[in-house]
Coordinates of C-alpha atoms in Angstrom, one line a residue:
M1 CA 0.0 0.0 0.0
V2 CA 1.2 3.5 -0.8
P3 CA 1.0 5.8 2.2
N4 CA -1.4 8.7 2.2
V5 CA 1.2 11.4 2.7
V6 CA -0.6 14.5 1.3
T7 CA -0.8 18.0 2.9
Y8 CA -1.4 21.5 1.7
T9 CA 1.8 23.2 0.9
K10 CA 1.1 26.9 0.3
C11 CA -1.1 29.6 1.6
S12 CA -1.0 33.2 0.5
R13 CA -3.5 35.9 0.9
I14 CA -4.8 37.9 -2.1
E15 CA -4.7 41.6 -1.0
E16 CA -7.8 42.6 -2.8
L17 CA -11.1 42.4 -1.0
D18 CA -14.6 41.9 -2.5
P19 CA -17.3 44.5 -2.0
K20 CA -18.4 42.9 1.2
G21 CA -14.9 43.2 2.7
V22 CA -14.2 39.5 2.7
G23 CA -10.5 38.6 2.2
W24 CA -9.5 35.8 -0.2
M25 CA -6.6 33.4 -0.1
I26 CA -5.0 30.8 -2.3
R27 CA -4.4 27.3 -0.8
A28 CA -2.7 24.4 -2.5
Y29 CA -3.7 20.7 -2.2
K30 CA -1.7 17.7 -3.1
F31 CA -3.3 14.3 -3.7
L32 CA -1.9 10.9 -4.8
M33 CA -3.1 9.7 -8.2
R34 CA -3.9 6.0 -9.0
P35 CA -3.2 5.9 -12.8
T36 CA -3.5 2.6 -14.8
V37 CA -0.5 1.2 -16.6
G38 CA -1.6 2.9 -19.8
Q39 CA -2.2 6.2 -18.1
Q40 CA 1.2 6.0 -16.5
A41 CA 2.7 5.6 -19.9
A42 CA 0.7 8.6 -21.2
L43 CA 1.7 10.8 -18.3
G44 CA 5.3 9.9 -18.9
E45 CA 5.0 10.8 -22.5
M46 CA 3.4 14.1 -21.6
L47 CA 6.3 15.0 -19.4
R48 CA 8.8 13.9 -22.1
D49 CA 7.1 16.1 -24.8
H50 CA 6.9 19.1 -22.5
C51 CA 10.5 18.6 -21.6
S52 CA 11.3 18.6 -25.3
L53 CA 9.4 21.8 -25.8
Y54 CA 11.3 23.4 -23.0
N55 CA 14.7 22.4 -24.3
G56 CA 13.8 23.5 -27.8
A57 CA 12.7 26.9 -26.6
L58 CA 15.9 27.2 -24.6
Q59 CA 18.0 26.2 -27.6
E60 CA 16.2 28.9 -29.7
R61 CA 17.1 31.6 -27.2
R62 CA 20.7 30.5 -27.0
E63 CA 21.2 30.5 -30.8
A64 CA 19.4 33.8 -31.2
W65 CA 21.8 35.4 -28.6
R66 CA 24.9 33.9 -30.1
H67 CA 24.0 35.3 -33.5
P68 CA 26.0 38.4 -34.5
S69 CA 22.8 40.5 -34.2
K70 CA 22.4 39.5 -30.5
T71 CA 18.6 38.9 -31.0
S72 CA 16.6 38.4 -27.8
V73 CA 13.7 36.0 -28.0
K74 CA 10.8 36.6 -25.6
Y75 CA 7.9 34.5 -24.4
G76 CA 5.4 36.2 -26.7
Q77 CA 7.3 35.2 -29.8
Q78 CA 7.8 31.6 -28.7
S79 CA 4.1 31.3 -27.7
G80 CA 3.1 32.6 -31.1
Q81 CA 5.0 29.7 -32.7
L82 CA 3.1 27.0 -30.8
K83 CA 0.3 26.6 -33.4
D84 CA 2.9 25.9 -36.1
I85 CA 4.8 23.5 -33.8
R86 CA 1.7 21.6 -33.0
A87 CA 0.8 21.3 -36.7
F88 CA 4.3 20.2 -37.6
D89 CA 4.4 17.5 -34.9
P90 CA 0.9 16.4 -34.1
E91 CA 1.9 13.1 -32.6
R92 CA 4.2 14.6 -29.9
Q93 CA 3.1 18.2 -29.4
G94 CA -0.4 18.4 -31.0
R95 CA -2.0 15.9 -28.6
W96 CA -1.4 17.9 -25.4
S97 CA -3.1 21.0 -24.0
F98 CA -2.2 24.3 -25.6
S99 CA -2.4 26.1 -22.3
S100 CA 0.0 23.6 -20.6
Q101 CA 2.5 24.2 -23.3
Q102 CA 2.2 27.9 -22.8
A103 CA 2.8 27.3 -19.1
T104 CA 6.0 25.4 -19.9
L105 CA 7.2 28.3 -22.0
R106 CA 6.4 30.7 -19.2
R107 CA 8.4 28.5 -16.9
L108 CA 11.4 29.0 -19.2
D109 CA 10.8 32.7 -19.3
K110 CA 10.7 32.9 -15.5
A111 CA 14.1 31.1 -15.4
F112 CA 15.6 33.8 -17.7
Q113 CA 14.0 36.6 -15.7
A114 CA 15.6 35.1 -12.6
F115 CA 18.9 34.8 -14.4
F116 CA 19.0 38.4 -15.5
R117 CA 17.9 39.5 -12.0
R118 CA 20.9 37.7 -10.5
V119 CA 23.3 39.1 -13.0
K120 CA 22.0 42.6 -12.2
A121 CA 22.4 42.0 -8.5
G122 CA 26.0 40.7 -8.9
E123 CA 25.1 37.2 -7.7
A124 CA 26.1 33.9 -9.3
P125 CA 24.1 34.0 -12.6
G126 CA 23.1 30.3 -13.0
Y127 CA 22.2 30.3 -16.7
P128 CA 19.1 28.2 -17.5
R129 CA 20.1 24.6 -18.3
F130 CA 18.7 21.9 -20.6
R131 CA 16.5 19.5 -18.7
G132 CA 16.9 15.7 -18.9
V133 CA 13.7 13.6 -19.0
N134 CA 14.3 12.6 -15.4
W135 CA 14.7 16.2 -14.3
F136 CA 11.4 17.4 -15.7
D137 CA 8.7 16.2 -13.4
T138 CA 5.9 18.8 -13.5
V139 CA 3.4 20.0 -16.0
N140 CA 1.2 22.9 -15.1
F141 CA -2.4 23.7 -16.4
P142 CA -3.1 27.4 -15.7
K143 CA -6.9 27.0 -15.6
D144 CA -9.2 24.3 -14.5
G145 CA -11.3 23.2 -17.5
D146 CA -8.7 24.1 -20.1
G147 CA -6.9 20.9 -20.9
C148 CA -7.7 19.4 -17.5
R149 CA -10.8 19.0 -15.3
W150 CA -11.0 18.4 -11.6
D151 CA -14.0 16.1 -11.1
S152 CA -14.9 15.9 -7.5
T153 CA -18.6 15.2 -6.7
P154 CA -19.7 15.1 -3.1
H155 CA -21.6 11.8 -3.4
D156 CA -19.2 9.9 -5.6
P157 CA -16.7 7.8 -3.5
V158 CA -14.2 7.9 -6.4
T159 CA -12.5 11.2 -7.4
R160 CA -11.0 11.7 -10.8
V161 CA -9.1 14.3 -12.7
R162 CA -9.1 14.4 -16.4
F163 CA -6.1 15.4 -18.5
Q164 CA -6.1 16.0 -22.3
G165 CA -4.4 13.0 -23.9
V166 CA -4.5 10.9 -20.8
G167 CA -8.1 10.5 -19.7
H168 CA -9.8 10.3 -16.3
V169 CA -7.3 9.3 -13.6
K170 CA -8.4 8.1 -10.2
V171 CA -7.3 10.3 -7.3
N172 CA -6.9 9.3 -3.6
Q173 CA -8.6 12.4 -2.2
H174 CA -8.2 12.3 1.5
R175 CA -9.6 15.7 2.3
A176 CA -12.2 18.1 0.8
V177 CA -11.0 20.9 -1.5
V178 CA -12.5 24.1 -0.2
G179 CA -13.2 26.9 -2.7
K180 CA -12.9 27.2 -6.5
V181 CA -10.1 25.3 -8.2
K182 CA -7.9 27.7 -10.2
T183 CA -4.9 25.7 -11.4
V184 CA -4.0 22.0 -11.8
S185 CA -0.5 20.5 -12.0
V186 CA 0.8 17.0 -12.5
K187 CA 3.9 16.0 -10.5
R188 CA 6.0 12.9 -10.6
E189 CA 7.9 11.7 -7.6
G190 CA 9.8 8.5 -8.2
R191 CA 7.1 6.0 -9.3
K192 CA 4.3 8.0 -7.7
W193 CA 2.1 10.5 -9.5
F194 CA 0.4 13.5 -7.7
V195 CA -2.0 16.1 -8.7
V196 CA -1.5 19.6 -7.1
L197 CA -4.5 22.0 -7.0
T198 CA -4.6 25.6 -6.1
A199 CA -8.0 26.8 -4.9
E200 CA -9.3 30.3 -4.2
Q201 CA -11.2 30.5 -0.9
T202 CA -12.4 33.0 1.6
Q203 CA -10.2 33.9 4.5
P204 CA -11.1 31.5 7.4
E205 CA -12.3 32.7 10.7
P206 CA -9.3 33.4 13.0
L207 CA -8.6 31.3 16.1
P208 CA -9.7 32.7 19.4
K209 CA -7.2 35.0 21.1
A210 CA -4.6 33.0 23.2
G211 CA -3.4 36.0 25.2
S212 CA 0.2 35.1 24.7
V213 CA 3.3 36.2 22.7
V214 CA 6.5 34.3 22.1
G215 CA 9.9 34.7 20.7
V216 CA 11.6 31.8 18.9
D217 CA 15.3 31.0 18.5
L218 CA 16.2 28.5 15.9
G219 CA 19.2 26.3 16.3
I220 CA 21.0 23.0 15.8
A221 CA 21.3 21.5 19.2
S222 CA 17.6 22.3 19.8
F223 CA 15.5 22.8 16.7
L224 CA 13.6 25.6 18.5
T225 CA 13.8 27.4 21.8
T226 CA 11.0 29.7 23.0
S227 CA 11.3 32.8 25.2
G228 CA 9.3 30.8 27.8
G229 CA 12.2 28.3 28.1
E230 CA 10.7 25.4 26.1
H231 CA 13.1 23.4 23.9
V232 CA 11.9 21.5 20.9
P233 CA 14.4 18.7 20.1
N234 CA 16.0 18.6 16.7
P235 CA 14.9 15.3 15.1
R236 CA 18.0 15.2 12.7
R237 CA 16.2 13.0 10.2
A238 CA 19.0 13.0 7.6
R239 CA 21.6 12.0 10.2
R240 CA 19.4 9.1 11.4
A241 CA 19.0 7.9 7.9
A242 CA 22.7 8.4 7.0
A243 CA 23.7 4.8 7.3
K244 CA 20.9 3.6 5.0
L245 CA 21.6 6.4 2.6
E246 CA 25.3 5.6 2.5
A247 CA 24.6 2.0 1.8
A248 CA 22.2 2.9 -1.0
Q249 CA 24.6 5.4 -2.5
R250 CA 27.4 2.8 -2.4
A251 CA 25.2 0.3 -4.2
L252 CA 24.3 2.9 -6.8
S253 CA 27.9 3.8 -7.4
R254 CA 28.7 0.3 -8.7
Y255 CA 26.8 1.2 -11.9
P256 CA 28.1 3.7 -14.5
R257 CA 26.0 6.7 -15.1
R258 CA 23.5 6.1 -17.9
K259 CA 20.3 7.5 -19.4
A260 CA 17.1 6.1 -17.9
K261 CA 16.3 4.2 -21.0
N262 CA 19.7 2.4 -21.0
R263 CA 19.6 1.4 -17.3
T264 CA 19.5 -2.3 -16.3
A265 CA 16.8 -3.4 -13.8
N266 CA 19.3 -3.5 -10.9
H267 CA 20.5 -0.1 -11.8
Q268 CA 17.0 1.3 -11.8
R269 CA 16.2 -0.3 -8.5
A270 CA 19.3 1.3 -7.0
V271 CA 18.3 4.7 -8.3
E272 CA 14.8 4.3 -6.9
R273 CA 16.1 3.1 -3.5
V274 CA 18.2 6.3 -3.1
A275 CA 15.2 8.5 -4.2
A276 CA 12.8 6.7 -1.8
L277 CA 15.1 7.2 1.2
H278 CA 15.5 10.9 0.4
G279 CA 11.8 11.2 0.0
K280 CA 11.1 9.6 3.3
V281 CA 13.5 12.1 5.1
R282 CA 11.8 15.0 3.3
R283 CA 8.3 13.9 4.4
Q284 CA 9.5 13.4 8.0
R285 CA 11.0 16.8 8.0
L286 CA 7.8 18.3 6.7
D287 CA 5.7 16.5 9.2
H288 CA 7.8 17.8 12.1
A289 CA 7.7 21.3 10.7
H290 CA 3.9 21.2 10.4
K291 CA 3.3 19.9 13.9
T292 CA 5.7 22.4 15.5
A293 CA 4.3 25.3 13.6
L294 CA 0.7 24.3 14.5
T295 CA 1.6 24.2 18.2
L296 CA 3.0 27.7 18.1
V297 CA 0.1 29.1 16.2
R298 CA -2.5 27.6 18.6
R299 CA -0.8 28.8 21.7
H300 CA 0.3 32.4 20.8
D301 CA -1.1 35.5 19.2
V302 CA 2.2 37.0 18.2
I303 CA 5.3 34.9 17.1
A304 CA 8.7 36.6 16.6
H305 CA 11.5 34.8 15.0
E306 CA 15.0 35.6 13.6
D307 CA 15.1 36.8 10.0
L308 CA 17.8 34.2 9.0
K309 CA 19.7 34.4 5.7
I310 CA 20.0 30.6 5.4
R311 CA 21.7 30.7 2.0
N312 CA 24.4 32.9 3.4
M313 CA 24.8 30.8 6.5
S314 CA 25.4 27.6 4.5
K315 CA 28.0 29.0 2.1
A316 CA 31.3 27.2 1.8
P317 CA 34.3 29.3 3.2
A318 CA 36.4 31.0 0.6
P319 CA 39.8 29.4 -0.1
K320 CA 42.9 31.0 1.5
P321 CA 45.9 31.0 -0.9
D322 CA 49.3 30.4 0.8
P323 CA 51.4 33.5 0.0
E324 CA 54.6 31.5 0.6
Q325 CA 53.8 28.5 -1.6
P326 CA 52.0 29.5 -4.9
G327 CA 49.3 27.0 -5.8
S328 CA 48.9 25.9 -2.2
F329 CA 46.2 26.9 0.3
L330 CA 46.0 27.5 4.0
P331 CA 43.5 25.7 6.2
N332 CA 40.1 27.5 6.1
G333 CA 37.9 25.2 8.2
A334 CA 36.0 23.8 5.1
A335 CA 35.6 20.4 6.6
S336 CA 34.0 21.6 9.8
K337 CA 31.9 24.1 7.9
A338 CA 30.6 21.4 5.6
G339 CA 29.3 19.5 8.7
L340 CA 27.6 22.6 10.0
N341 CA 26.0 23.1 6.5
R342 CA 24.7 19.6 6.5
S343 CA 23.2 20.2 10.0
I344 CA 21.5 23.5 8.8
A345 CA 20.1 21.7 5.8
D346 CA 18.9 18.8 7.9
A347 CA 17.1 21.2 10.3
G348 CA 15.0 22.6 7.5
W349 CA 14.6 26.2 8.9
G350 CA 13.4 27.6 5.6
V351 CA 10.6 25.1 5.2
F352 CA 9.5 25.5 8.9
L353 CA 9.3 29.3 8.6
A354 CA 7.3 29.1 5.4
I355 CA 4.8 26.7 7.0
L356 CA 4.7 28.9 10.1
N357 CA 3.8 32.0 8.1
S358 CA 1.2 30.0 6.2
K359 CA -0.6 28.6 9.3
A360 CA -0.4 31.9 11.1
E361 CA -2.0 33.7 8.2
S362 CA -4.9 31.2 8.2
A363 CA -5.3 31.5 11.9
G364 CA -5.2 35.3 12.1
R365 CA -1.9 35.2 14.1
E366 CA 1.0 37.7 13.6
V367 CA 4.5 36.6 12.7
I368 CA 7.3 39.1 13.0
A369 CA 10.9 38.6 11.6
V370 CA 13.6 40.5 13.4
D371 CA 17.3 41.1 12.9
P372 CA 19.2 38.2 14.4
R373 CA 22.5 40.0 15.1
N374 CA 23.7 39.8 18.8
T375 CA 20.4 38.3 20.0
S376 CA 22.3 35.6 21.9
R377 CA 25.1 38.0 23.1
T378 CA 22.9 40.8 24.6
C379 CA 21.9 40.6 28.3
P380 CA 18.1 40.8 28.7
E381 CA 18.6 42.4 32.1
C382 CA 21.1 45.1 31.7
G383 CA 21.4 45.3 27.9
H384 CA 25.2 44.7 27.8
T385 CA 26.4 43.2 24.5
A386 CA 29.7 41.3 24.3
K387 CA 31.0 38.2 22.6
E388 CA 32.3 37.1 26.0
N389 CA 28.7 36.9 27.3
R390 CA 28.4 33.5 25.6
P391 CA 31.4 31.4 26.6
T392 CA 29.8 28.2 25.3
Q393 CA 27.1 27.1 22.9
E394 CA 24.5 26.7 25.7
K395 CA 25.7 28.9 28.5
F396 CA 25.1 32.7 28.8
R397 CA 26.9 34.7 31.5
C398 CA 26.7 38.5 31.4
T399 CA 30.1 40.0 32.1
A400 CA 28.5 43.2 33.4
C401 CA 25.7 42.1 35.8
G402 CA 26.5 38.4 36.2
L403 CA 23.2 37.0 34.8
V404 CA 23.4 33.3 34.1
A405 CA 20.9 31.6 31.7
H406 CA 20.6 29.3 28.7
A407 CA 21.9 31.1 25.7
D408 CA 19.0 30.0 23.4
V409 CA 16.5 31.2 25.9
V410 CA 18.3 34.6 26.1
G411 CA 18.2 34.8 22.3
A412 CA 14.5 34.0 22.1
T413 CA 13.8 36.6 24.8
N414 CA 15.7 39.3 22.9
V415 CA 14.0 38.2 19.6
L416 CA 10.6 38.7 21.3
R417 CA 11.4 42.1 22.6
A418 CA 12.7 43.2 19.3
G419 CA 9.6 41.9 17.6
L420 CA 7.3 43.7 20.0
V421 CA 9.2 47.0 19.5
R422 CA 8.9 46.6 15.7
R423 CA 5.2 45.7 16.0
D424 CA 4.5 48.8 18.1
A425 CA 6.4 51.0 15.7
N426 CA 4.4 49.6 12.7
Q427 CA 1.1 50.2 14.5
A428 CA 2.1 53.7 15.4

């Protein structure tokens, strides 16, 4: 039996209000599909053909820019060519939804927009790359009813979703979809197929006031510490699964890298084993983040947390050239920093904060992000800030007034105070 691991993944409010003053929001739902063997083959062909369209559009942009005239191809031009492409290749491109193909071209256009934004900001550009068939796992349908149809009737025990070129696929719908379905997406994860819906719905009623505020300090030793002194343990899911992952990766390394169509059965099983283990770790991390965020939202009206720049925190240290020996480098702590980076990624702070903001918005709670600098080095009693105030990872001892406390609790207390100050300033 395939486990029923489906949760909503996104929640964002639409700022406009209707004439009655009712707020709207977009919520995403993810359900497991039960396609037949033939439908699985058709879904795989749909991904393959959309991947081919994506790569062809990328190739056109590359060649146009390499031309002496430095021509820039935009989305509008490539979208205008879709009718001719579908007529030229009716077997591979003409059988699929026109709107889904437009969405694939928009996906490429967004990749180029992000590329130019990074170039302008002076960041690592990351030019859009060609996608292999195994690296193209999603097809989007911008509108329900245009190339797809979500068919969920209240009295029918079986839910289906229809895709152009595939047919009606059974869906394991474990919860009701509230609101009007706006977009539909197909997603492949290993051997499983999912349908992802976005639905527009009214803003739900906020939870009753809890009469409590809290500051949150995120960490490695403890996943989360509150200003009230509560410590949430860090589950370290990836570390617990490290032995199994190492064995699976070792088994996979015995086979040379090949395209999916050229893999042997044993090679394919080794690939799927590694993917399944990583998928399990990801689901466990998501489950922990959902439960922790829900507990905070139910207990507190205002939640303050550190505005962490996770990408900067997990960067590898820059190499240090040895001035005395050209071509050699001095120790820069890369090995220990790599271990810290793995622990940061394993904790999943970014996923947790996104889920926390989503749940808080639905519940009518307020989440405030504050500057994390010196939050664990500032004494909450006298306000003295010094590096020496934190002699160890857990211990805080103020060199001015002598206050002794847990460093993470001190950090959470300072985060809460900074959040309340910012909140009062915004209200004023």
